[in-house]
Amino acid sequence: TVGCNYVANAYQGIYVNGNCPAMLMQGNLIDKNKYGLYYGSSITVSNQFLTGNEFRNQASNYSSTAAFKVTGPAFYTLIPGSIHLNYQFTPPSQTPGNFFVPVTQGTNFQCLIQQSFDYCGVTHQEPREKDGLDDKIANREIEPEFFEDETYYQLDQYLFSKLKENSAMRDTDTTMQSYFLQMQNNVIADFSDVKDQADEMLSIDQVATVTLEQNNSAIDALQLNVESIQNQFQNDNLTNQEVEQLTNNIITSEQSIQTLRSLNNDIVEQLKSGRLLSAAQISQINGSIGTTELIASNDKAINEICLATISIGEFNFSQAQGSTILSIAQQCPISGGEAVYRARSLYKLIDPTMIYDDINTCLQEGIIYRKAHPNSNNVIYAFVIPNPALNFAELQYSIIAENADVVFYNTIGQKIDRINLNCKMNVLSLNLDQFENGVYFFQIIADGKPGINGKLIVQK
């Protein structure tokens, strides 16, 4: 399943290739990419009917290319459901044309799966514009219950990136303009530049990619030609001259295949060399950033490891790198920041079975969680991390009950969502796409009785 992803500013937003007849693409937001959805040369997929994928704008620097492309004989078409009127349920352009089958059923990410519930609980997501939370961050009006410095570090990351991509917002508002200028001397701006350069480095050179695609198509055609010639040898009536001619044709085709493969290898090696040089230069910048706080040191350490491995196509880690990744992954995410989750993603490549006990880890750092409601003794604890949260968060809980739900409310008491909890589990992943920026409250209902109340701050 490829689900609930937001992809933007990439050469290939979502790339799929190979025999994938059971693959499902559900609830993805596909924004500004050259090829927002790219099917490779040997793709096989099933029909994707009303699975709630939203296509947005085409990348401005790719004016004549397709937001969707299939390079090989895909055996099934995509049938997307219609979504919010401001956006499209088919790509802004397609190669080949008419590969997507338009339908009129369903609105706002409706998905005919999971007993008619929306796949990601997503309706519509507006572009990031200024809201009340931004002023509170800039003016330091938020009062976190704990870890004030760490909380503001993550809030500053959010607001700085928002201002960086929205020049109108910072140019027309004196508060935002002053804040943005002030942040230029902060490590957050330095790490933001490192991230931008690393993302740019990962964008494969489009000319080289086109050449690789053309060469691969030519190789496929030559291989089919060789197979066709080989079948002709089954004709017992061939003359010696015809046999010689067919043999020469096979030799010529195989030589051409070998030449194209060698050319592809050279192109790939050149790309690797370019990435190695770029990664080394970015690594120097990252290494020069002065950090004293744990949360910033974690960012620096994970950046360094990614630049030395993933960014250059290396997915194995040295013993020292593995130890650093694990030490960050085992930290409390509230004090360790976003790098903790990045470290956990990396450590999955080392040990995919690793489990992290955030409850006890964070409690050891002095975080006191809310006590249970006096009318309910079967809810031991429930809290959301990270908090404030961006697009995703985790509800961690311990419940002794047969049935339980978590209900989310906005500040005026309107119910936003109700989610059933598995009482045998301790973690629920939350997709916050349907939550606007602001404060929300949640309550655990266990066996029909109200339990713990909690608060969630969403800032995107």
CSV table of C-alpha atoms in Angstrom, one decimal:
chain,number,residue,atom,x,y,z
A,1,THR,CA,0.0,0.0,0.0
A,2,VAL,CA,1.2,3.5,-0.9
A,3,GLY,CA,-1.0,5.7,1.3
A,4,CYS,CA,-1.3,9.0,3.0
A,5,ASN,CA,1.8,10.6,1.4
A,6,TYR,CA,2.4,14.2,0.5
A,7,VAL,CA,4.9,14.4,-2.3
A,8,ALA,CA,6.2,17.7,-3.8
A,9,ASN,CA,9.3,19.3,-5.4
A,10,ALA,CA,10.6,16.0,-6.7
A,11,TYR,CA,11.6,14.7,-10.1
A,12,GLN,CA,9.4,11.6,-9.5
A,13,GLY,CA,6.9,12.1,-6.7
A,14,ILE,CA,5.8,8.5,-6.5
A,15,TYR,CA,7.7,5.9,-8.5
A,16,VAL,CA,6.2,2.5,-9.1
A,17,ASN,CA,7.7,-0.3,-11.2
A,18,GLY,CA,7.6,-4.1,-11.5
A,19,ASN,CA,4.8,-6.6,-11.0
A,20,CYS,CA,2.5,-5.0,-8.4
A,21,PRO,CA,-1.0,-6.4,-9.1
A,22,ALA,CA,-2.1,-6.1,-5.5
A,23,MET,CA,-0.8,-2.6,-5.0
A,24,LEU,CA,-3.2,0.1,-3.6
A,25,MET,CA,-2.5,3.8,-3.9
A,26,GLN,CA,-4.7,5.6,-1.3
A,27,GLY,CA,-5.1,9.1,0.0
A,28,ASN,CA,-1.9,10.6,-1.5
A,29,LEU,CA,-1.5,14.3,-2.1
A,30,ILE,CA,0.6,14.7,-5.2
A,31,ASP,CA,1.7,18.3,-5.6
A,32,LYS,CA,4.4,20.1,-7.7
A,33,ASN,CA,6.7,17.4,-9.2
A,34,LYS,CA,7.9,16.8,-12.7
A,35,TYR,CA,6.2,13.4,-12.7
A,36,GLY,CA,3.9,13.3,-9.7
A,37,LEU,CA,3.1,9.7,-10.4
A,38,TYR,CA,5.6,7.7,-12.5
A,39,TYR,CA,5.1,4.1,-13.7
A,40,GLY,CA,8.2,2.3,-14.8
A,41,SER,CA,8.8,0.2,-17.9
A,42,SER,CA,7.6,-3.1,-16.5
A,43,ILE,CA,4.7,-2.0,-14.4
A,44,THR,CA,1.6,-4.1,-13.7
A,45,VAL,CA,-1.0,-2.7,-11.4
A,46,SER,CA,-4.7,-3.2,-10.6
A,47,ASN,CA,-7.5,-0.7,-11.0
A,48,GLN,CA,-7.4,2.0,-8.4
A,49,PHE,CA,-11.0,2.9,-7.9
A,50,LEU,CA,-12.0,5.8,-5.6
A,51,THR,CA,-8.9,5.6,-3.6
A,52,GLY,CA,-8.7,9.3,-2.8
A,53,ASN,CA,-5.6,10.5,-4.5
A,54,GLU,CA,-5.4,14.2,-5.2
A,55,PHE,CA,-3.4,15.9,-7.9
A,56,ARG,CA,-2.4,19.5,-7.5
A,57,ASN,CA,-0.2,21.9,-9.4
A,58,GLN,CA,2.4,21.1,-12.0
A,59,ALA,CA,5.9,22.2,-11.2
A,60,SER,CA,6.5,25.6,-12.7
A,61,ASN,CA,10.0,24.8,-13.9
A,62,TYR,CA,8.7,21.8,-15.9
A,63,SER,CA,6.3,23.6,-18.3
A,64,SER,CA,6.1,20.9,-21.0
A,65,THR,CA,6.3,17.7,-19.1
A,66,ALA,CA,3.7,15.3,-17.7
A,67,ALA,CA,2.6,15.1,-14.1
A,68,PHE,CA,1.9,11.5,-14.8
A,69,LYS,CA,3.8,9.2,-17.1
A,70,VAL,CA,3.9,5.5,-17.9
A,71,THR,CA,7.0,4.3,-19.8
A,72,GLY,CA,5.9,0.7,-20.4
A,73,PRO,CA,2.8,-1.4,-21.0
A,74,ALA,CA,0.7,-0.9,-17.9
A,75,PHE,CA,-2.0,-3.5,-17.9
A,76,TYR,CA,-4.6,-1.6,-15.9
A,77,THR,CA,-5.7,2.0,-15.7
A,78,LEU,CA,-6.3,4.2,-12.7
A,79,ILE,CA,-9.8,5.3,-11.8
A,80,PRO,CA,-9.5,8.1,-9.3
A,81,GLY,CA,-12.3,9.5,-7.2
A,82,SER,CA,-13.3,13.1,-7.6
A,83,ILE,CA,-12.1,15.5,-4.8
A,84,HIS,CA,-12.4,19.1,-3.7
A,85,LEU,CA,-13.4,21.4,-6.5
A,86,ASN,CA,-10.3,23.5,-6.3
A,87,TYR,CA,-8.1,20.6,-7.3
A,88,GLN,CA,-8.1,17.8,-9.8
A,89,PHE,CA,-8.8,14.1,-9.6
A,90,THR,CA,-6.7,13.5,-12.7
A,91,PRO,CA,-3.2,14.8,-13.3
A,92,PRO,CA,-2.7,18.2,-15.0
A,93,SER,CA,-1.0,16.3,-17.9
A,94,GLN,CA,-0.6,12.7,-18.9
A,95,THR,CA,1.7,10.6,-21.0
A,96,PRO,CA,0.2,8.7,-22.7
A,97,GLY,CA,-3.1,10.6,-22.8
A,98,ASN,CA,-6.4,9.1,-21.5
A,99,PHE,CA,-4.6,6.7,-19.2
A,100,PHE,CA,-6.8,7.9,-16.3
A,101,VAL,CA,-10.5,7.2,-16.5
A,102,PRO,CA,-12.5,10.1,-15.2
A,103,VAL,CA,-15.4,9.4,-12.9
A,104,THR,CA,-17.9,11.6,-11.1
A,105,GLN,CA,-18.7,9.5,-8.0
A,106,GLY,CA,-17.6,10.7,-4.6
A,107,THR,CA,-16.4,14.0,-3.3
A,108,ASN,CA,-13.7,15.2,-1.0
A,109,PHE,CA,-11.4,12.2,-0.9
A,110,GLN,CA,-14.2,9.7,-0.7
A,111,CYS,CA,-12.8,6.2,-0.7
A,112,LEU,CA,-14.9,3.0,-1.1
A,113,ILE,CA,-12.8,1.1,1.4
A,114,GLN,CA,-12.7,0.5,5.1
A,115,GLN,CA,-16.5,0.3,5.5
A,116,SER,CA,-17.1,3.5,3.5
A,117,PHE,CA,-14.9,5.7,5.8
A,118,ASP,CA,-12.4,8.1,4.2
A,119,TYR,CA,-9.1,6.4,3.9
A,120,CYS,CA,-7.0,9.0,5.6
A,121,GLY,CA,-9.7,11.1,7.2
A,122,VAL,CA,-8.7,13.8,4.7
A,123,THR,CA,-11.0,16.3,3.2
A,124,HIS,CA,-9.1,19.3,1.9
A,125,GLN,CA,-5.8,21.0,2.7
A,126,GLU,CA,-5.3,24.7,2.0
A,127,PRO,CA,-1.9,26.1,1.2
A,128,ARG,CA,0.1,27.3,4.2
A,129,GLU,CA,-1.0,30.8,4.9
A,130,LYS,CA,-0.6,33.0,8.0
A,131,ASP,CA,-2.8,32.1,11.0
A,132,GLY,CA,-3.0,33.1,14.6
A,133,LEU,CA,-0.5,30.5,15.8
A,134,ASP,CA,2.3,32.2,13.7
A,135,ASP,CA,2.1,35.5,15.7
A,136,LYS,CA,2.1,33.6,18.9
A,137,ILE,CA,5.3,31.8,17.9
A,138,ALA,CA,7.0,35.0,16.7
A,139,ASN,CA,6.0,36.9,19.8
A,140,ARG,CA,6.8,34.0,22.2
A,141,GLU,CA,3.3,33.9,23.5
A,142,ILE,CA,3.0,30.1,23.7
A,143,GLU,CA,3.6,28.7,27.2
A,144,PRO,CA,4.5,25.0,26.9
A,145,GLU,CA,3.9,22.8,29.9
A,146,PHE,CA,7.4,21.4,29.7
A,147,PHE,CA,10.5,21.5,27.6
A,148,GLU,CA,10.0,25.1,26.6
A,149,ASP,CA,13.3,25.5,24.6
A,150,GLU,CA,12.8,22.2,22.7
A,151,THR,CA,9.1,23.1,21.9
A,152,TYR,CA,10.1,26.5,20.6
A,153,TYR,CA,12.9,24.9,18.5
A,154,GLN,CA,10.3,22.8,16.7
A,155,LEU,CA,7.8,25.6,16.4
A,156,ASP,CA,10.6,27.9,15.0
A,157,GLN,CA,11.4,25.2,12.4
A,158,TYR,CA,7.8,25.1,11.3
A,159,LEU,CA,7.4,28.9,11.1
A,160,PHE,CA,10.8,29.6,9.4
A,161,SER,CA,10.1,27.0,6.7
A,162,LYS,CA,6.6,28.5,6.2
A,163,LEU,CA,8.1,32.0,5.8
A,164,LYS,CA,10.9,30.7,3.6
A,165,GLU,CA,8.4,29.4,1.0
A,166,ASN,CA,5.9,32.2,1.3
A,167,SER,CA,7.7,35.5,0.5
A,168,ALA,CA,4.5,37.5,0.4
A,169,MET,CA,3.7,36.5,4.0
A,170,ARG,CA,7.0,37.8,5.3
A,171,ASP,CA,7.2,40.9,3.1
A,172,THR,CA,3.7,42.2,3.9
A,173,ASP,CA,3.8,41.6,7.7
A,174,THR,CA,6.3,43.5,9.9
A,175,THR,CA,6.1,41.0,12.7
A,176,MET,CA,6.9,38.1,10.3
A,177,GLN,CA,9.6,40.1,8.5
A,178,SER,CA,11.3,40.9,11.8
A,179,TYR,CA,11.1,37.3,13.0
A,180,PHE,CA,12.5,36.0,9.7
A,181,LEU,CA,15.4,38.4,9.7
A,182,GLN,CA,16.1,37.5,13.3
A,183,MET,CA,16.1,33.8,12.5
A,184,GLN,CA,18.8,34.2,9.9
A,185,ASN,CA,21.4,34.1,12.7
A,186,ASN,CA,19.9,31.0,14.2
A,187,VAL,CA,21.0,27.4,13.7
A,188,ILE,CA,17.5,26.6,12.4
A,189,ALA,CA,18.2,28.7,9.3
A,190,ASP,CA,21.6,27.0,8.8
A,191,PHE,CA,20.0,23.5,9.1
A,192,SER,CA,17.2,24.6,6.7
A,193,ASP,CA,19.9,25.5,4.1
A,194,VAL,CA,21.5,22.1,4.6
A,195,LYS,CA,18.2,20.4,4.0
A,196,ASP,CA,17.4,22.4,0.9
A,197,GLN,CA,20.8,21.6,-0.6
A,198,ALA,CA,20.5,17.9,0.3
A,199,ASP,CA,17.0,17.8,-1.3
A,200,GLU,CA,18.4,19.5,-4.5
A,201,MET,CA,21.2,17.0,-4.6
A,202,LEU,CA,18.8,14.1,-4.6
A,203,SER,CA,17.0,15.5,-7.7
A,204,ILE,CA,18.3,13.3,-10.5
A,205,ASP,CA,19.7,15.3,-13.4
A,206,GLN,CA,16.8,15.3,-15.9
A,207,VAL,CA,18.9,15.1,-19.0
A,208,ALA,CA,20.7,12.0,-17.7
A,209,THR,CA,17.4,10.5,-16.7
A,210,VAL,CA,15.9,11.0,-20.1
A,211,THR,CA,18.9,9.4,-21.7
A,212,LEU,CA,18.7,6.4,-19.4
A,213,GLU,CA,15.0,6.0,-20.2
A,214,GLN,CA,15.7,6.2,-24.0
A,215,ASN,CA,18.6,3.7,-23.7
A,216,ASN,CA,16.5,1.3,-21.7
A,217,SER,CA,13.7,1.5,-24.2
A,218,ALA,CA,16.2,0.8,-27.0
A,219,ILE,CA,17.6,-2.2,-25.0
A,220,ASP,CA,14.1,-3.6,-24.6
A,221,ALA,CA,13.4,-3.3,-28.3
A,222,LEU,CA,16.7,-4.9,-29.2
A,223,GLN,CA,16.0,-7.8,-26.9
A,224,LEU,CA,12.7,-8.4,-28.5
A,225,ASN,CA,14.4,-8.3,-31.9
A,226,VAL,CA,16.9,-11.0,-30.7
A,227,GLU,CA,14.0,-13.2,-29.5
A,228,SER,CA,12.2,-12.7,-32.8
A,229,ILE,CA,15.3,-13.7,-34.8
A,230,GLN,CA,15.9,-16.8,-32.5
A,231,ASN,CA,12.4,-17.9,-33.3
A,232,GLN,CA,13.1,-17.8,-37.0
A,233,PHE,CA,15.8,-20.5,-36.5
A,234,GLN,CA,13.0,-23.0,-36.0
A,235,ASN,CA,12.4,-22.8,-39.7
A,236,ASP,CA,14.0,-25.9,-41.1
A,237,ASN,CA,13.9,-24.5,-44.7
A,238,LEU,CA,16.5,-21.7,-44.0
A,239,THR,CA,19.4,-21.5,-46.4
A,240,ASN,CA,22.9,-21.2,-45.2
A,241,GLN,CA,23.0,-17.6,-46.3
A,242,GLU,CA,19.8,-16.9,-44.4
A,243,VAL,CA,21.2,-18.6,-41.2
A,244,GLU,CA,24.4,-16.5,-41.5
A,245,GLN,CA,22.4,-13.3,-42.0
A,246,LEU,CA,20.2,-14.1,-38.9
A,247,THR,CA,23.3,-14.9,-36.9
A,248,ASN,CA,25.0,-11.6,-37.8
A,249,ASN,CA,21.8,-9.7,-36.9
A,250,ILE,CA,21.8,-11.3,-33.5
A,251,ILE,CA,25.5,-10.5,-33.0
A,252,THR,CA,24.9,-6.9,-34.0
A,253,SER,CA,21.9,-6.5,-31.7
A,254,GLU,CA,23.8,-8.0,-28.8
A,255,GLN,CA,26.7,-5.7,-29.4
A,256,SER,CA,24.3,-2.7,-29.4
A,257,ILE,CA,22.7,-3.9,-26.1
A,258,GLN,CA,26.2,-4.2,-24.5
A,259,THR,CA,27.1,-0.7,-25.8
A,260,LEU,CA,23.9,0.8,-24.4
A,261,ARG,CA,24.4,-0.9,-21.0
A,262,SER,CA,27.9,0.3,-20.8
A,263,LEU,CA,26.7,3.8,-21.6
A,264,ASN,CA,24.1,3.6,-18.8
A,265,ASN,CA,26.7,2.4,-16.4
A,266,ASP,CA,28.9,5.4,-17.3
A,267,ILE,CA,25.9,7.8,-16.7
A,268,VAL,CA,25.1,6.2,-13.4
A,269,GLU,CA,28.8,6.5,-12.3
A,270,GLN,CA,28.9,10.1,-13.3
A,271,LEU,CA,25.7,10.8,-11.2
A,272,LYS,CA,27.2,9.0,-8.3
A,273,SER,CA,30.4,11.0,-8.5
A,274,GLY,CA,28.4,14.2,-8.7
A,275,ARG,CA,26.5,13.2,-5.6
A,276,LEU,CA,29.6,12.3,-3.7
A,277,LEU,CA,31.1,15.7,-4.4
A,278,SER,CA,27.9,17.5,-3.5
A,279,ALA,CA,27.4,15.5,-0.3
A,280,ALA,CA,31.0,16.3,0.8
A,281,GLN,CA,30.4,20.0,0.3
A,282,ILE,CA,27.1,20.0,2.2
A,283,SER,CA,28.6,17.9,4.9
A,284,GLN,CA,31.3,20.6,5.4
A,285,ILE,CA,28.5,23.2,5.9
A,286,ASN,CA,26.6,20.9,8.3
A,287,GLY,CA,29.8,20.3,10.3
A,288,SER,CA,30.5,24.0,10.6
A,289,ILE,CA,27.2,24.7,12.4
A,290,GLY,CA,27.8,25.3,16.0
A,291,THR,CA,25.3,23.5,18.3
A,292,THR,CA,25.1,23.2,22.1
A,293,GLU,CA,21.5,22.0,22.7
A,294,LEU,CA,20.6,18.3,22.4
A,295,ILE,CA,17.8,18.9,19.9
A,296,ALA,CA,20.1,20.8,17.5
A,297,SER,CA,23.0,18.4,18.0
A,298,ASN,CA,20.6,15.5,17.0
A,299,ASP,CA,19.7,17.3,13.7
A,300,LYS,CA,23.4,17.8,13.0
A,301,ALA,CA,24.3,14.2,13.7
A,302,ILE,CA,21.5,12.7,11.6
A,303,ASN,CA,22.2,15.1,8.7
A,304,GLU,CA,25.9,14.0,8.8
A,305,ILE,CA,24.9,10.3,8.6
A,306,CYS,CA,22.3,10.8,5.9
A,307,LEU,CA,24.8,12.8,3.8
A,308,ALA,CA,27.4,10.0,4.2
A,309,THR,CA,24.9,7.2,3.3
A,310,ILE,CA,21.4,7.6,2.0
A,311,SER,CA,22.1,10.7,0.0
A,312,ILE,CA,24.8,8.9,-2.1
A,313,GLY,CA,22.8,5.7,-2.4
A,314,GLU,CA,24.5,3.8,0.5
A,315,PHE,CA,22.0,2.0,2.7
A,316,ASN,CA,24.5,0.2,5.0
A,317,PHE,CA,25.9,1.9,8.1
A,318,SER,CA,29.1,1.6,10.0
A,319,GLN,CA,29.1,0.4,13.6
A,320,ALA,CA,29.7,4.0,14.8
A,321,GLN,CA,26.9,5.3,12.6
A,322,GLY,CA,24.6,2.6,13.9
A,323,SER,CA,25.4,3.4,17.5
A,324,THR,CA,24.7,7.1,16.9
A,325,ILE,CA,21.5,6.4,15.2
A,326,LEU,CA,20.3,4.1,18.0
A,327,SER,CA,21.3,6.6,20.7
A,328,ILE,CA,19.2,9.3,19.1
A,329,ALA,CA,16.3,6.9,18.2
A,330,GLN,CA,16.0,5.9,21.9
A,331,GLN,CA,15.6,9.5,23.1
A,332,CYS,CA,12.3,11.1,24.2
A,333,PRO,CA,10.9,12.7,21.0
A,334,ILE,CA,9.8,15.8,23.0
A,335,SER,CA,13.3,16.6,24.1
A,336,GLY,CA,15.2,15.1,21.2
A,337,GLY,CA,13.1,16.7,18.4
A,338,GLU,CA,12.2,15.5,14.9
A,339,ALA,CA,15.7,13.9,14.5
A,340,VAL,CA,14.5,11.2,16.9
A,341,TYR,CA,11.9,10.1,14.3
A,342,ARG,CA,14.5,10.4,11.5
A,343,ALA,CA,16.8,8.2,13.5
A,344,ARG,CA,14.1,5.6,14.0
A,345,SER,CA,13.5,5.5,10.2
A,346,LEU,CA,17.2,4.9,9.6
A,347,TYR,CA,17.4,2.3,12.3
A,348,LYS,CA,14.7,0.3,10.6
A,349,LEU,CA,17.3,-0.5,8.0
A,350,ILE,CA,19.4,-2.0,10.7
A,351,ASP,CA,16.7,-3.7,12.9
A,352,PRO,CA,13.1,-3.4,11.6
A,353,THR,CA,11.8,-5.1,14.8
A,354,MET,CA,13.1,-2.4,17.2
A,355,ILE,CA,10.5,-1.0,19.6
A,356,TYR,CA,10.8,2.3,21.5
A,357,ASP,CA,9.3,2.8,25.0
A,358,ASP,CA,8.6,6.5,24.8
A,359,ILE,CA,6.3,6.4,27.8
A,360,ASN,CA,9.0,5.4,30.3
A,361,THR,CA,11.8,7.3,28.4
A,362,CYS,CA,9.9,10.6,28.5
A,363,LEU,CA,8.7,10.1,32.1
A,364,GLN,CA,12.3,9.6,33.2
A,365,GLU,CA,12.9,13.1,31.9
A,366,GLY,CA,10.3,14.6,34.2
A,367,ILE,CA,7.2,14.7,32.1
A,368,ILE,CA,4.1,14.3,34.3
A,369,TYR,CA,1.0,13.2,32.4
A,370,ARG,CA,-2.6,13.8,33.3
A,371,LYS,CA,-4.2,11.5,35.8
A,372,ALA,CA,-7.2,9.4,34.9
A,373,HIS,CA,-10.7,10.7,35.2
A,374,PRO,CA,-12.1,9.8,38.7
A,375,ASN,CA,-15.0,8.0,37.1
A,376,SER,CA,-12.8,5.6,35.2
A,377,ASN,CA,-10.0,3.5,36.6
A,378,ASN,CA,-9.5,1.5,33.5
A,379,VAL,CA,-7.6,4.2,31.5
A,380,ILE,CA,-4.1,4.2,32.9
A,381,TYR,CA,-2.7,6.9,30.7
A,382,ALA,CA,-3.1,8.6,27.4
A,383,PHE,CA,-1.1,11.4,25.7
A,384,VAL,CA,-0.1,12.6,22.3
A,385,ILE,CA,3.5,13.0,21.1
A,386,PRO,CA,4.9,15.1,19.6
A,387,ASN,CA,2.8,18.0,21.0
A,388,PRO,CA,2.6,20.5,19.3
A,389,ALA,CA,2.4,18.2,16.2
A,390,LEU,CA,2.7,18.9,12.5
A,391,ASN,CA,1.0,16.4,10.1
A,392,PHE,CA,1.4,13.2,12.1
A,393,ALA,CA,1.4,12.3,15.8
A,394,GLU,CA,1.0,9.3,18.1
A,395,LEU,CA,-1.6,8.7,20.7
A,396,GLN,CA,0.1,6.5,23.4
A,397,TYR,CA,-2.3,4.9,25.9
A,398,SER,CA,-2.8,2.0,28.3
A,399,ILE,CA,-6.4,0.9,28.7
A,400,ILE,CA,-8.0,-2.1,30.6
A,401,ALA,CA,-11.3,-2.4,28.8
A,402,GLU,CA,-13.3,-4.4,26.2
A,403,ASN,CA,-14.0,-1.4,24.0
A,404,ALA,CA,-12.5,2.1,23.8
A,405,ASP,CA,-12.6,5.2,21.6
A,406,VAL,CA,-10.8,8.5,21.5
A,407,VAL,CA,-12.9,11.5,20.6
A,408,PHE,CA,-11.3,14.8,19.4
A,409,TYR,CA,-13.1,18.2,19.9
A,410,ASN,CA,-12.2,21.7,18.8
A,411,THR,CA,-12.2,24.7,21.2
A,412,ILE,CA,-16.0,25.3,20.8
A,413,GLY,CA,-16.9,21.7,21.6
A,414,GLN,CA,-17.5,20.4,18.1
A,415,LYS,CA,-16.6,16.8,17.6
A,416,ILE,CA,-13.8,16.5,15.0
A,417,ASP,CA,-13.2,12.8,14.9
A,418,ARG,CA,-13.9,9.6,16.8
A,419,ILE,CA,-11.5,6.7,16.5
A,420,ASN,CA,-11.8,3.2,17.9
A,421,LEU,CA,-8.8,2.0,20.0
A,422,ASN,CA,-7.4,-1.5,20.1
A,423,CYS,CA,-7.2,-2.1,23.9
A,424,LYS,CA,-4.5,-4.7,23.3
A,425,MET,CA,-2.2,-2.1,21.7
A,426,ASN,CA,-0.6,1.0,23.2
A,427,VAL,CA,-0.1,3.3,20.2
A,428,LEU,CA,-2.4,4.8,17.6
A,429,SER,CA,-0.9,6.7,14.6
A,430,LEU,CA,-2.8,10.0,13.9
A,431,ASN,CA,-2.9,11.6,10.5
A,432,LEU,CA,-3.7,15.3,11.2
A,433,ASP,CA,-4.5,16.4,7.7
A,434,GLN,CA,-8.1,17.1,8.6
A,435,PHE,CA,-7.0,19.2,11.6
A,436,GLU,CA,-6.5,22.9,11.0
A,437,ASN,CA,-3.9,24.8,13.1
A,438,GLY,CA,-5.0,25.3,16.6
A,439,VAL,CA,-5.8,23.7,20.0
A,440,TYR,CA,-7.9,20.5,20.3
A,441,PHE,CA,-9.0,18.4,23.2
A,442,PHE,CA,-9.5,14.7,23.3
A,443,GLN,CA,-11.2,12.3,25.7
A,444,ILE,CA,-10.9,8.5,26.1
A,445,ILE,CA,-14.1,6.6,26.3
A,446,ALA,CA,-13.6,3.2,27.8
A,447,ASP,CA,-16.5,0.7,28.1
A,448,GLY,CA,-18.9,3.7,27.8
A,449,LYS,CA,-17.3,5.6,30.6
A,450,PRO,CA,-15.4,8.9,30.2
A,451,GLY,CA,-11.7,8.6,31.0
A,452,ILE,CA,-8.6,10.8,30.5
A,453,ASN,CA,-8.9,14.2,28.9
A,454,GLY,CA,-5.9,15.6,27.0
A,455,LYS,CA,-4.9,18.5,24.8
A,456,LEU,CA,-3.4,18.5,21.3
A,457,ILE,CA,-1.8,21.5,19.6
A,458,VAL,CA,-1.6,21.3,15.8
A,459,GLN,CA,0.8,23.6,13.9
A,460,LYS,CA,1.6,22.9,10.2
